[in-house]
Structures are given as C-alpha cells and as structure tokens.
XYZ file of C-alpha atoms in Angstrom:
657
model
C -173.059 -2.822 3.171
C -169.349 -4.631 3.681
C -168.198 -7.728 1.826
C -165.362 -9.651 2.480
C -164.809 -12.339 -0.393
C -161.402 -13.717 -0.859
C -159.612 -13.009 -3.851
C -159.509 -16.650 -5.102
C -163.900 -16.497 -5.313
C -164.252 -18.584 -8.752
C -165.993 -16.110 -11.183
C -169.764 -16.287 -11.473
C -169.956 -16.305 -7.542
C -172.821 -14.489 -6.632
C -173.350 -12.654 -2.907
C -177.233 -11.683 -1.752
C -177.330 -7.899 -1.985
C -181.049 -7.789 -0.484
C -183.688 -5.243 -0.883
C -184.840 -1.900 -0.866
C -187.432 -1.039 1.855
C -190.108 1.894 0.378
C -192.866 2.880 3.171
C -195.036 3.299 -0.606
C -197.059 1.155 -2.187
C -197.595 -0.328 -5.570
C -196.157 1.183 -8.051
C -194.390 3.083 -5.588
C -192.684 0.575 -3.937
C -189.235 -0.361 -5.138
C -189.161 -0.929 -8.653
C -185.845 -1.209 -9.831
C -182.157 -1.180 -8.660
C -178.808 -0.426 -9.834
C -175.052 -1.053 -10.010
C -172.125 1.381 -10.040
C -169.863 0.741 -13.241
C -166.762 -1.455 -12.337
C -164.862 -3.919 -13.061
C -165.567 -7.156 -11.421
C -168.735 -7.309 -10.470
C -172.426 -6.691 -12.094
C -175.146 -6.691 -10.549
C -178.347 -8.892 -11.199
C -182.398 -8.620 -10.170
C -184.258 -11.127 -8.246
C -188.604 -10.544 -7.584
C -189.874 -12.252 -4.518
C -192.877 -13.536 -4.212
C -194.879 -10.905 -3.930
C -193.624 -9.314 -6.267
C -190.517 -7.309 -3.880
C -187.572 -7.171 -5.623
C -184.526 -8.323 -4.955
C -180.262 -7.932 -6.294
C -177.414 -10.012 -6.102
C -173.570 -9.470 -7.107
C -171.904 -11.552 -9.785
C -168.698 -11.886 -9.516
C -167.831 -11.755 -13.788
C -163.641 -11.134 -12.823
C -161.936 -12.968 -10.536
C -160.364 -10.493 -8.287
C -156.307 -9.829 -7.240
C -155.621 -7.877 -4.341
C -152.361 -7.367 -4.930
C -154.301 -5.502 -8.304
C -156.414 -4.151 -5.861
C -157.630 -5.177 -2.381
C -160.113 -2.905 -1.810
C -163.144 -1.631 -4.403
C -165.883 0.428 -3.547
C -169.767 -0.098 -4.942
C -172.678 2.368 -5.119
C -175.915 0.462 -5.444
C -179.666 2.489 -6.297
C -183.086 0.955 -5.672
C -185.252 3.559 -7.937
C -189.138 2.948 -7.020
C -191.909 3.967 -9.637
C -193.561 6.832 -8.323
C -193.701 9.624 -9.957
C -191.497 11.893 -9.096
C -189.217 8.811 -9.002
C -187.418 9.053 -5.835
C -184.810 6.239 -5.035
C -181.962 5.660 -2.347
C -177.984 4.849 -2.463
C -176.065 2.679 -0.329
C -172.632 1.998 -1.004
C -171.019 -1.548 -0.713
C -167.599 -1.842 0.476
C -165.726 -4.700 -0.986
C -162.268 -6.724 1.029
C -160.173 -8.288 -0.778
C -159.596 -11.317 1.430
C -155.631 -12.054 0.125
C -155.266 -15.420 -1.389
C -151.793 -17.345 -1.750
C -152.338 -17.001 -5.965
C -149.045 -15.431 -6.042
C -145.280 -17.452 -6.198
C -142.195 -16.045 -4.746
C -140.029 -13.774 -7.327
C -136.867 -13.756 -7.357
C -134.823 -10.198 -7.923
C -132.684 -12.216 -10.315
C -133.221 -15.647 -12.336
C -129.637 -16.530 -12.502
C -127.681 -14.949 -9.855
C -123.547 -15.273 -10.268
C -120.318 -14.686 -8.227
C -116.651 -14.184 -8.237
C -114.875 -16.353 -5.484
C -110.902 -16.703 -5.518
C -109.958 -20.369 -4.185
C -109.209 -21.360 -0.962
C -111.233 -18.542 0.884
C -112.011 -19.380 4.446
C -115.151 -20.329 5.564
C -117.841 -17.584 6.396
C -117.117 -15.573 3.640
C -120.230 -14.508 2.504
C -120.759 -15.064 -1.390
C -123.914 -13.580 -1.823
C -126.984 -12.505 -1.047
C -130.007 -13.878 -2.981
C -133.889 -12.230 -2.683
C -137.487 -12.967 -3.527
C -141.117 -11.592 -3.097
C -144.291 -12.638 -2.597
C -147.393 -10.170 -3.316
C -149.139 -11.623 -0.803
C -149.437 -11.014 2.180
C -149.637 -12.820 6.133
C -147.821 -16.004 6.104
C -148.160 -16.504 2.357
C -145.478 -13.991 2.083
C -142.983 -15.524 4.416
C -140.139 -16.408 2.429
C -137.690 -19.185 3.306
C -134.528 -20.076 1.025
C -133.067 -23.128 -0.131
C -130.867 -25.013 -1.932
C -133.696 -26.515 -4.209
C -131.641 -30.105 -4.335
C -128.675 -30.968 -2.145
C -125.272 -32.309 -3.978
C -121.366 -32.403 -3.445
C -121.451 -28.532 -4.727
C -123.760 -28.439 -1.872
C -121.161 -28.943 0.793
C -119.631 -26.240 -0.170
C -121.909 -23.545 0.677
C -125.241 -22.868 3.081
C -127.887 -20.603 2.838
C -129.123 -18.631 5.092
C -133.205 -19.720 4.528
C -134.414 -16.154 5.893
C -131.957 -13.850 4.640
C -130.713 -16.155 1.693
C -127.474 -15.040 2.733
C -124.884 -18.055 0.929
C -121.966 -18.384 2.812
C -118.308 -20.958 2.327
C -118.809 -23.424 4.124
C -115.978 -26.381 2.377
C -112.603 -26.153 1.158
C -113.358 -24.030 -2.118
C -110.378 -25.445 -4.843
C -110.688 -24.032 -8.081
C -108.755 -27.458 -9.301
C -111.628 -29.353 -7.609
C -114.574 -27.281 -9.195
C -113.548 -23.956 -11.364
C -117.158 -22.710 -10.709
C -120.477 -24.028 -9.104
C -123.874 -23.589 -10.400
C -126.774 -24.421 -7.942
C -130.511 -24.152 -7.762
C -132.248 -22.065 -5.197
C -135.498 -22.210 -4.450
C -137.900 -19.735 -2.539
C -140.856 -20.944 -1.083
C -143.800 -19.006 0.927
C -145.333 -20.160 3.900
C -148.380 -22.184 1.930
C -145.546 -23.996 0.006
C -145.904 -22.184 -2.943
C -142.443 -22.235 -4.368
C -140.274 -20.661 -7.053
C -136.061 -20.722 -8.506
C -133.533 -19.618 -9.180
C -129.611 -20.225 -10.211
C -126.838 -19.308 -8.559
C -123.360 -19.625 -10.478
C -120.097 -18.838 -8.297
C -116.840 -19.298 -10.351
C -113.698 -19.840 -8.537
C -110.987 -17.499 -8.963
C -107.606 -19.666 -9.362
C -104.570 -19.224 -6.938
C -100.731 -20.500 -7.574
C -101.864 -22.660 -5.034
C -100.294 -25.747 -6.759
C -96.640 -26.795 -7.212
C -95.669 -29.085 -10.276
C -95.573 -32.031 -10.054
C -93.063 -34.351 -12.147
C -93.557 -38.078 -13.038
C -91.643 -40.734 -14.097
C -92.615 -42.351 -17.261
C -89.873 -44.431 -17.844
C -86.127 -45.199 -16.635
C -83.311 -46.794 -18.299
C -81.776 -48.199 -15.036
C -79.132 -49.270 -15.364
C -76.949 -47.365 -17.973
C -74.371 -49.407 -19.624
C -70.838 -46.983 -18.973
C -70.194 -47.212 -22.674
C -73.852 -45.535 -23.393
C -72.511 -43.088 -26.172
C -73.427 -39.105 -25.117
C -77.438 -38.571 -26.022
C -78.895 -41.548 -25.038
C -82.124 -41.600 -23.780
C -82.238 -43.487 -20.655
C -85.910 -41.477 -19.372
C -89.199 -39.479 -19.914
C -90.344 -37.478 -17.284
C -94.124 -35.816 -17.643
C -94.703 -31.987 -15.713
C -98.269 -31.433 -14.422
C -99.504 -27.947 -12.864
C -103.252 -28.429 -11.619
C -103.733 -24.775 -11.870
C -104.607 -22.725 -14.650
C -103.564 -19.817 -17.517
C -100.057 -18.869 -15.832
C -99.835 -20.202 -12.905
C -99.452 -24.035 -15.292
C -96.865 -22.708 -17.386
C -93.896 -24.944 -16.069
C -89.889 -24.336 -16.836
C -88.270 -27.708 -16.057
C -84.441 -28.441 -15.829
C -81.621 -30.887 -13.784
C -80.183 -29.364 -10.870
C -76.334 -30.135 -10.195
C -73.653 -30.859 -12.521
C -74.620 -34.096 -13.435
C -73.366 -35.194 -17.046
C -77.699 -35.070 -18.433
C -80.023 -32.757 -19.891
C -83.725 -32.201 -20.933
C -85.049 -32.921 -23.965
C -88.316 -31.134 -24.337
C -90.769 -33.504 -26.508
C -94.283 -33.222 -27.060
C -96.299 -31.309 -24.471
C -95.397 -31.493 -20.769
C -93.044 -34.304 -21.850
C -89.592 -34.276 -21.451
C -86.777 -36.966 -22.533
C -83.852 -37.294 -19.726
C -80.084 -37.681 -21.751
C -77.002 -38.238 -21.092
C -74.446 -35.544 -22.370
C -71.115 -36.952 -21.225
C -69.258 -40.517 -21.440
C -69.854 -42.291 -18.724
C -67.539 -44.226 -16.214
C -68.664 -46.252 -13.909
C -65.368 -46.940 -11.864
C -65.114 -42.367 -11.385
C -68.816 -42.670 -10.297
C -71.452 -45.590 -10.545
C -74.478 -43.742 -9.519
C -75.934 -40.793 -10.188
C -79.304 -39.075 -8.486
C -80.625 -36.781 -10.669
C -82.857 -34.319 -9.513
C -85.199 -32.768 -11.671
C -86.965 -28.882 -10.769
C -90.006 -26.921 -12.149
C -90.852 -24.020 -11.678
C -94.079 -22.287 -12.575
C -94.744 -19.066 -13.623
C -97.239 -18.199 -10.648
C -97.142 -14.730 -8.734
C -95.182 -16.228 -6.501
C -93.432 -18.548 -8.589
C -94.056 -22.352 -6.706
C -91.582 -25.095 -7.321
C -91.202 -28.970 -6.501
C -88.592 -30.921 -7.618
C -88.066 -35.097 -7.938
C -84.590 -37.093 -7.286
C -84.245 -39.838 -9.606
C -81.986 -42.502 -9.069
C -79.865 -44.155 -12.124
C -77.111 -46.752 -11.369
C -74.479 -47.369 -14.292
C -73.834 -50.728 -15.201
C -69.955 -52.084 -15.600
C -68.693 -52.860 -18.354
C -64.819 -54.436 -18.703
C -63.029 -51.851 -19.332
C -60.384 -51.732 -17.270
C -57.204 -53.956 -16.936
C -55.940 -54.946 -13.577
C -53.601 -52.346 -12.241
C -50.687 -53.583 -9.810
C -50.457 -51.374 -6.781
C -46.480 -51.164 -7.702
C -44.406 -50.671 -10.643
C -42.247 -53.491 -9.627
C -41.971 -56.105 -6.783
C -38.811 -57.032 -4.872
C -38.343 -59.934 -2.404
C -35.292 -60.316 -0.254
C -35.087 -63.861 0.889
C -31.929 -65.696 3.315
C -30.456 -68.293 1.751
C -31.371 -71.507 2.590
C -34.777 -70.736 3.129
C -37.570 -73.738 4.092
C -39.262 -74.758 1.214
C -42.706 -73.247 1.202
C -41.825 -69.838 2.328
C -43.486 -66.331 1.393
C -41.350 -64.312 -0.799
C -44.108 -61.341 -1.458
C -47.305 -60.877 -1.910
C -48.385 -58.698 -5.667
C -51.178 -57.018 -5.341
C -53.306 -55.515 -8.215
C -56.335 -53.850 -8.412
C -59.302 -53.922 -10.877
C -61.567 -50.978 -10.643
C -64.000 -52.409 -12.454
C -67.376 -54.569 -10.480
C -68.003 -58.098 -9.417
C -66.545 -60.521 -12.586
C -65.426 -57.565 -14.094
C -62.969 -57.035 -10.995
C -62.104 -60.355 -9.776
C -58.265 -60.715 -9.556
C -56.281 -64.105 -10.821
C -52.989 -64.171 -10.698
C -50.235 -66.597 -12.452
C -47.004 -66.706 -13.631
C -45.220 -66.538 -16.550
C -43.594 -69.080 -18.242
C -40.081 -68.705 -18.413
C -36.450 -69.917 -17.548
C -33.499 -68.875 -14.608
C -30.288 -70.901 -15.490
C -32.329 -73.395 -18.037
C -34.708 -74.748 -15.277
C -38.062 -73.352 -15.320
C -39.264 -70.082 -13.404
C -41.816 -72.390 -11.936
C -39.783 -74.862 -9.942
C -38.423 -71.902 -8.617
C -41.521 -70.015 -6.310
C -45.425 -70.056 -7.419
C -47.969 -67.450 -6.841
C -51.645 -68.561 -4.813
C -53.755 -67.268 -7.805
C -56.618 -65.848 -4.911
C -54.111 -63.787 -3.527
C -50.670 -62.996 -5.176
C -48.600 -64.391 -2.075
C -45.548 -65.847 -4.264
C -43.834 -69.171 -2.283
C -40.634 -70.210 -2.499
C -40.899 -74.085 -4.287
C -36.962 -75.252 -3.307
C -34.400 -73.560 -1.238
C -32.212 -70.915 -2.304
C -28.342 -71.499 -2.291
C -26.215 -68.051 -2.030
C -23.607 -68.705 -3.779
C -25.185 -70.685 -7.162
C -28.273 -68.025 -7.559
C -27.769 -64.818 -6.167
C -30.940 -62.748 -8.035
C -33.785 -63.652 -10.420
C -36.625 -62.082 -11.729
C -40.090 -63.654 -12.797
C -43.863 -62.428 -14.335
C -46.213 -61.960 -12.603
C -50.129 -61.310 -14.612
C -52.948 -60.429 -13.022
C -56.439 -61.530 -15.075
C -59.642 -60.438 -14.589
C -62.548 -62.723 -15.120
C -64.437 -60.072 -17.537
C -65.782 -61.475 -20.823
C -63.160 -60.470 -22.678
C -60.626 -60.875 -19.618
C -57.795 -58.168 -19.590
C -54.451 -58.227 -17.780
C -52.016 -56.382 -16.944
C -47.853 -58.125 -15.952
C -44.678 -57.138 -13.230
C -41.956 -57.584 -12.893
C -40.871 -59.364 -9.369
C -37.231 -59.401 -8.249
C -36.193 -61.433 -6.273
C -32.633 -61.102 -4.216
C -31.174 -64.108 -1.832
C -29.003 -62.569 0.552
C -26.035 -64.714 1.710
C -26.206 -66.529 5.426
C -22.886 -67.341 7.051
C -22.863 -71.149 6.063
C -19.982 -71.661 4.552
C -17.049 -71.297 7.219
C -13.526 -70.525 5.691
C -11.759 -72.724 3.810
C -7.482 -72.146 4.020
C -5.597 -72.004 0.770
C -2.275 -72.023 1.807
C -0.880 -73.904 3.949
C -2.113 -77.216 2.890
C -4.847 -78.548 5.365
C -2.669 -81.240 8.061
C -4.264 -84.127 6.772
C -3.037 -83.836 3.495
C 0.663 -82.652 3.646
C 3.573 -81.660 5.568
C 4.313 -77.789 4.952
C 7.753 -76.052 6.693
C 8.732 -72.735 5.973
C 12.949 -71.754 7.266
C 13.284 -68.804 9.379
C 16.531 -67.311 9.052
C 18.562 -66.395 12.290
C 18.867 -63.565 11.210
C 15.053 -61.826 10.928
C 15.003 -59.125 12.658
C 11.528 -57.841 14.398
C 8.664 -57.313 11.418
C 9.959 -59.097 8.562
C 7.660 -61.666 6.863
C 7.753 -65.426 7.436
C 5.117 -67.059 5.659
C 1.547 -65.767 5.021
C -1.555 -68.318 5.524
C -4.570 -67.725 2.309
C -7.873 -68.272 3.061
C -11.128 -67.672 0.671
C -15.020 -67.908 1.849
C -17.455 -68.548 -0.352
C -20.032 -66.191 1.908
C -20.188 -62.548 0.398
C -20.082 -58.983 2.419
C -19.571 -58.823 5.760
C -19.942 -62.695 5.964
C -16.303 -63.321 3.898
C -14.732 -60.899 6.097
C -12.023 -63.260 7.646
C -9.593 -61.840 10.650
C -6.353 -64.177 11.103
C -5.462 -64.728 14.871
C -2.903 -67.441 16.348
C -4.837 -69.277 18.943
C -1.596 -71.099 19.918
C 2.308 -70.930 19.480
C 5.235 -72.474 20.806
C 6.799 -69.342 22.076
C 3.717 -66.601 22.044
C 5.341 -63.339 21.876
C 7.596 -63.950 19.004
C 5.784 -63.882 15.787
C 2.809 -62.231 15.245
C -0.071 -62.222 12.560
C -1.821 -59.884 10.312
C -5.552 -59.593 11.380
C -6.488 -59.041 7.970
C -3.910 -59.788 5.766
C -2.731 -63.300 7.062
C 0.870 -62.174 6.625
C 2.790 -64.293 9.424
C 6.074 -61.779 10.988
C 8.678 -61.533 13.482
C 7.629 -59.861 16.749
C 11.645 -59.097 17.697
C 14.658 -60.697 16.412
C 15.193 -63.931 16.687
C 17.793 -64.820 19.454
C 19.813 -67.717 19.727
C 17.376 -68.946 23.039
C 14.474 -69.246 21.056
C 13.687 -72.741 19.514
C 14.428 -74.114 16.647
C 10.877 -76.121 15.720
C 8.440 -73.098 15.984
C 5.008 -74.966 15.221
C 1.760 -72.541 15.566
C -1.530 -73.040 14.997
C -3.437 -70.010 12.967
C -7.442 -69.817 13.318
C -9.225 -67.832 10.325
C -12.594 -66.464 11.218
C -14.792 -64.909 8.974
C -17.627 -61.645 10.443
C -20.749 -63.978 10.010
C -23.171 -63.775 13.021
C -22.756 -66.818 14.449
C -19.251 -66.826 12.826
C -17.701 -69.152 11.754
C -13.328 -70.508 12.102
C -11.451 -72.794 10.316
C -7.865 -73.671 11.462
C -4.696 -74.714 10.613
C -0.686 -75.928 10.889
C 2.066 -74.386 10.533
C 5.644 -75.010 11.028
C 8.542 -72.908 11.420
C 12.177 -73.661 10.946
C 14.405 -71.419 12.499
C 17.646 -71.987 10.872
C 19.711 -71.043 7.977
C 20.390 -74.075 6.276
C 19.087 -77.740 6.274
C 21.532 -78.857 7.753
C 20.949 -77.429 11.211
C 18.138 -79.314 11.083
C 18.996 -82.202 14.010
C 15.705 -84.475 13.944
C 13.219 -83.005 11.258
C 10.760 -85.697 11.951
C 9.821 -83.853 15.553
C 9.027 -80.385 13.765
C 5.616 -82.035 13.231
C 3.104 -80.330 15.602
C 2.802 -83.539 18.251
C -0.881 -82.377 19.809
C -2.376 -85.804 21.151
C -5.250 -85.558 18.425
C -3.755 -84.295 15.757
C -5.011 -86.876 12.741
C -1.164 -86.920 11.281
C 0.255 -88.414 14.143
C -3.073 -90.878 14.577
C -2.282 -91.741 10.869
C 1.499 -92.453 11.557
C 1.016 -94.745 14.528
C -1.210 -96.783 12.585
C 0.674 -96.573 9.964
C 3.618 -98.304 11.925
C 1.379 -100.974 14.028
C 1.142 -102.179 10.617
C 4.619 -102.446 9.487
C 5.558 -103.875 12.543
C 2.834 -106.631 12.689
C 2.921 -107.523 8.560
C 6.066 -107.182 7.873
C 8.415 -108.639 10.310
C 10.137 -111.281 8.248
C 13.609 -110.690 6.594
C 12.602 -110.908 3.048
C 9.997 -108.109 3.368
C 12.352 -105.939 5.256
C 15.079 -106.512 2.092
C 12.504 -106.011 -0.763
C 11.878 -102.255 1.289
C 15.107 -101.436 2.282
C 16.426 -101.629 -1.633
C 12.695 -100.450 -2.722
C 13.791 -97.140 -0.563
C 17.494 -97.425 -1.505
C 15.543 -96.260 -5.766
C 13.923 -93.458 -4.418
C 14.551 -90.225 -5.683
C 15.983 -87.410 -2.952
C 13.545 -85.183 -2.251
C 12.556 -82.068 -0.079
C 11.265 -80.987 3.253
C 8.195 -80.399 1.719
C 5.653 -80.975 -0.046
C 2.921 -78.502 -1.664
C 3.442 -75.080 -3.204
C 5.341 -73.983 -0.775
C 8.641 -71.729 -1.363
C 11.851 -72.367 0.634
C 14.645 -70.147 0.190
C 17.484 -71.875 -1.802
C 19.965 -70.583 0.106
C 18.661 -72.507 2.956
C 19.607 -75.498 1.605
C 22.875 -77.141 2.663
C 25.538 -76.709 -0.912
C 25.959 -80.651 -0.638
C 21.934 -81.997 0.007
C 22.949 -85.065 -2.291
C 20.767 -88.381 -1.210
C 17.998 -89.629 0.839
C 18.314 -93.406 1.224
C 15.582 -95.411 2.918
C 15.508 -94.201 6.657
C 14.272 -90.987 5.096
C 10.984 -88.857 5.630
C 9.408 -89.272 2.666
C 8.942 -91.150 -0.301
C 10.523 -91.708 -3.071
C 7.354 -90.629 -5.116
C 7.529 -87.031 -4.565
C 9.511 -86.382 -8.066
C 10.131 -82.096 -7.293
C 12.206 -79.421 -9.579
C 14.068 -76.734 -8.066
C 15.347 -73.481 -9.894
C 17.754 -72.265 -7.751
C 19.867 -69.187 -8.916
C 24.019 -69.611 -7.294
C 24.585 -67.615 -4.648
C 20.815 -65.995 -3.754
C 19.062 -66.323 -0.378
C 16.632 -65.373 -2.118
C 15.919 -68.184 -4.446
C 12.765 -70.300 -4.593
C 11.960 -73.654 -4.402
C 9.474 -74.535 -6.928
C 7.212 -77.303 -7.262
C 5.278 -78.632 -9.988
C 3.473 -80.741 -8.718
C 2.062 -82.029 -5.321
C 0.839 -85.519 -3.578
C -1.236 -85.209 -1.046
C 0.009 -88.576 0.107
C 0.209 -89.122 3.972
C 3.984 -88.876 5.002
C 5.843 -91.846 5.735
C 6.300 -92.640 10.246
C 7.735 -90.505 11.877
C 10.552 -92.879 12.912
C 12.507 -92.815 9.652
C 14.686 -89.652 9.437
C 16.790 -88.037 7.144
C 20.735 -88.564 6.880
C 22.348 -85.535 8.022
C 25.730 -86.246 6.105
C 26.413 -83.562 3.250
C 27.532 -86.172 0.355
C 23.999 -87.797 0.937
C 22.425 -84.645 -1.046
C 25.216 -85.235 -3.935
C 22.493 -86.996 -5.876
C 20.635 -84.342 -6.620
C 22.441 -81.515 -6.051
C 26.243 -82.042 -7.881
C 27.501 -78.600 -7.794
C-alpha cells in the first residue's frame, strides 16, 4: 500500500486502510489487524455493518520529512480460525515536503575587515544559508534587510550571497558597517544574520589647519612674546595617522607654542619694525606620523601697524644753495627733502624755517620754505657787495602724535654778477678836478710817468681790471700797463713832441659782459712851469667834454650879468686877494724841481680860484720832491680864457726863496 502524506499533516489525521479479504466465513474470517510499531502512526480497527472489520491509520506524531521522508509499516490481518491464519501488507508512506523550515545562515554574525579606499568590485565576503526543505522550498535568495546609507557602499548577490564594494569606503566617514542580511526560501520563509565590516584606516587625510583667532594688524612696538593668533590642527585619520607635528616655516619672528590638545598659540619672538618689514606671510605647516606621512600648510597674512617712532630724515646732511645777486624775489634757491619711513600721517613731512637773524634781520625776510614741497624761495633780491652768504635752519616735522622733527642747515651762497663798473680813484673824475702831470723832457723810454688807480666793487674775475689807452695825442709816445695801470714812455722824449699830451684811458673789468670807465690824463712835457705857454689849453678839448660845457656856460653867464663897471672892479679886487695856487687840485704829486724858482703871485686873470689852498713841502735842489696837497676841492675850474702870468716874479709871494 502506498501513501503520500505531507509533513504538514496535523496530529490526529486518519488515513483509511480498507479491509482484508478472507474466503472463510464466520469465525474463520478476518477478525483483527495489527500494525508494526512505529513513531508516528497507530492503528484503529472499525467494524462495518455486516460485521466486517476494517482499519485506519491515525497520525499521532507529526511527520518531519527532513527527519524521515519514507516510512514503511507492516500491517497484519488475523482470522479467527484455528489454526489462526494471517495476511500482511507493507504500507509505504512517503512524507511529502512542506515549507516548514526557514533558511539557516552558516553564521549568525559575519565579520570582515576592509581597507578604506578599496575599489569598487572588491569582494568583502560571501554569506550562505541552507534550507532543509526541498524543491522550491529550499531555493534561497539573499538580500539586505533594509536599505540605509550604508547599503550604498556594498552590494549583495541575491543568489550567491557574495558581498562586494560598490561605493566609496572612507574610514573618516564610517569606521565600521553593521547590516542585517536576510535569506528567504521560495515560499517566503526568512531568516536573518548580522554583517559587520570594520574599515581599516589608511593615512589618506592630511592635517587641517584652522585659524581660530588672529590679531591683525599688530603694533610694531609689541614686545617679544606677544600672542598674535591661535590655530587648531586636526587630522581625520586615527592612531598614529592623526599624530601631528606643527611648525612655522621660514625665518620669521614668530613661533608656535603648544596650548591645549591640538591648539597652538602664535607668538612673536623679536622686536617688530614696520619700516623694515610691514607685512608677514606666516606659513604654518603640519605633518602627521602616518606612513607615508602627509603634510599641509596654511599661510597667514599679518600686517604690522605703524607707530610714530621715526623722525624725518633729510636726504643730505647739509644743503648748499647758489644764487646770483640781483635775483628776482620769489626765485627758487634749492629744495630740501626729508623722508619719514612711517606711514600715513606719521610719515607726512611739513617743512618750516627756524627763527634766526641774519645781520640783525629775521631770516624770514631773506628766504621762505614751502611747507609741503621743501622748496626754498628768495624773499628779496640779494646784493653780493652787501651779503655774500648766510645760513638758515630748516625743520622737518611729521604729523604723528607726538610729532617728531629734525633740522638741517642750508647755506646760501650769493655769487657775484658784474653789476659794478670800475671806479677810477686817480686821476679824479674830469668833472670834479683838473689833473695834470709834468713829464721831464729828458725822460727816457720806459720811464714811469703816472698811474691810473681804479677799483671794482665786484669780486673774482668781475673785478679783474685791465687798462687801455683808447685815445692819445701821440699814439706812439705813451703806453699803459695792462693790469698795473702804470703810464710809461715808449721811447725817449724828442724836441718834436708836443708839449701838451692828452690821454683817454679806459678801465675794463673781466665780467661778461664787461663794464668800463674812462678818464682823461693830461701830461705836460716840460722841465719847469715857466716853459708852459698857455696852461689853459692843456685840458682835453673834446667838444662833448663836460668841463668845456661848464666853462662856456660860466663865460656866458659872466658876460651877460656882469657887464657893469662896478662889478668888474669888485671882481678885480677879489682876484687880487686870492692866494697863489698851483696848477692842480686833488691828490696829485708834481715834482717840486719842475716849478719856477720865483713862481710867486697869481693875479685876477689866473685859471685857479683863490679859494684853493695848498701847502708845499720842498727839498732844496731836489727834483724828486713832491707837492703835498692837504685838502682838495672839487669845485669847477674857472673859465678857460683866464691865464696865469708868465713872469717869474709873480710867484715871489708864494715862494720867497
């Protein structure tokens, strides 16, 4: 007999076996049945109508295909005859599978380690589960129990149970993953297991430098040790990979001082000077201890704030200005310049003059300075002949608080300009006196006759004087020293030479352009005054001579207003009272030997006024004695038509010898 009973059959279910057939009747027919002892079934005998016996199998213990899928039972039927006979039948029970078993994982917890940054497709591990059922009931599919952010990094093969990498594995993002994996059979029974994946840290993160605070700018007078900033250094790696060494690169006056964990203070190590270095780029570097080590750096810009600690400094220790005299008022003399290395108003320079006096006059009346540019201007026109140089002090002051200043000396030198013509001291100017020199007839060539004396108020080459004879009665007779002004004879005096010699001497300076002055020199070639025939004619007769003009005017005036006889008598008496005088006035030396021995009196017709007084100092018999004139008058000469008497006895009153 064959039975197929599902293992899911419930306890107490009955299975009809039918009845055995016996040809006998009565007591000799089938009377009872017996079932071989087993663990799942028992036999129940029932009687049909008519007294026939049949039996049923009753399930008293649930079947388990996974435990025993085939059961063989021996059923025996007995009759009531004697001897008793029996018949047997084998009952084959096939236990049909029911989905009564869930899949079972090989491990309840799966663990794996995975280096971070593992590439996609890397196999982490393979999970497996078994199902005791068969057929479709044991067909298992795998999957993650629920989808979360961790599931993005891994995939699970639903057939093979292979777990592979599909996303970015970053230890700093997640150091481990824990996931639930399900195994489901074909009829939907599910079991679960836990998957734990630990990520191994690699040194793939460089240190991160964060500036928490920074004092910027820092005053340049901050003392060494001043804290200027705080930084924090972090490394996302773990263990040795996150151990960081931090330092400042380059040779800057700052260092790092460790504070609390992963914090450092940036402090100054030396005195700062904005004028030397106004900005610092501090490069902070951090290196971890991983293998290989990773580094990072951050540059912090730090400015140094200015303090007014520098006074203005002039570019030169002293200045010199050169200006020509007769300059225009307001002209620029020179420029001073001072530099202050401080910043903004601390470095803004203002110029001014220090109060002082030059020749008792405030220096501000000579020069002025532009407060912004340092240009020094002349306030007035300078005269070299009055002031040749002077010195001023210029102060440069900054706008700091408090202000700092420095001074510099400016020397102003006034250069000469050829603005003064030569001044002739001797002979006196033609309009103020009548000057005559006597030249002995026996004078030889090269003899000193006279000398022109001149000065120039200028200096240098502007005062270098040269003497020239521009006109003379006899051009070849006299010469003048170019630089000495000495008038000498060029040759011996001859009898044919005119007694009256007139020279026009020009005195020139060496300026550019040169200036000049002229004078007239009157020379008489004679050994004594008695030989002078007409003294009135020795003056220079140039038509435009001022002396001649004055004489003509005087003559006209006398002729016009003094026609009466009474005035003429008064004039004669006045002339008779005049003291005798010589031929010359002014500081002119005439050798005494040249005068007539009896040169005594001058009547009213003389050429000199009686108001001229002279004292004569003579050495008897000496031809080299000089006339000395204590006083000189620059009155105009009398009219030229008045003459000296030529009789030697006329001078007896003056020269009694």
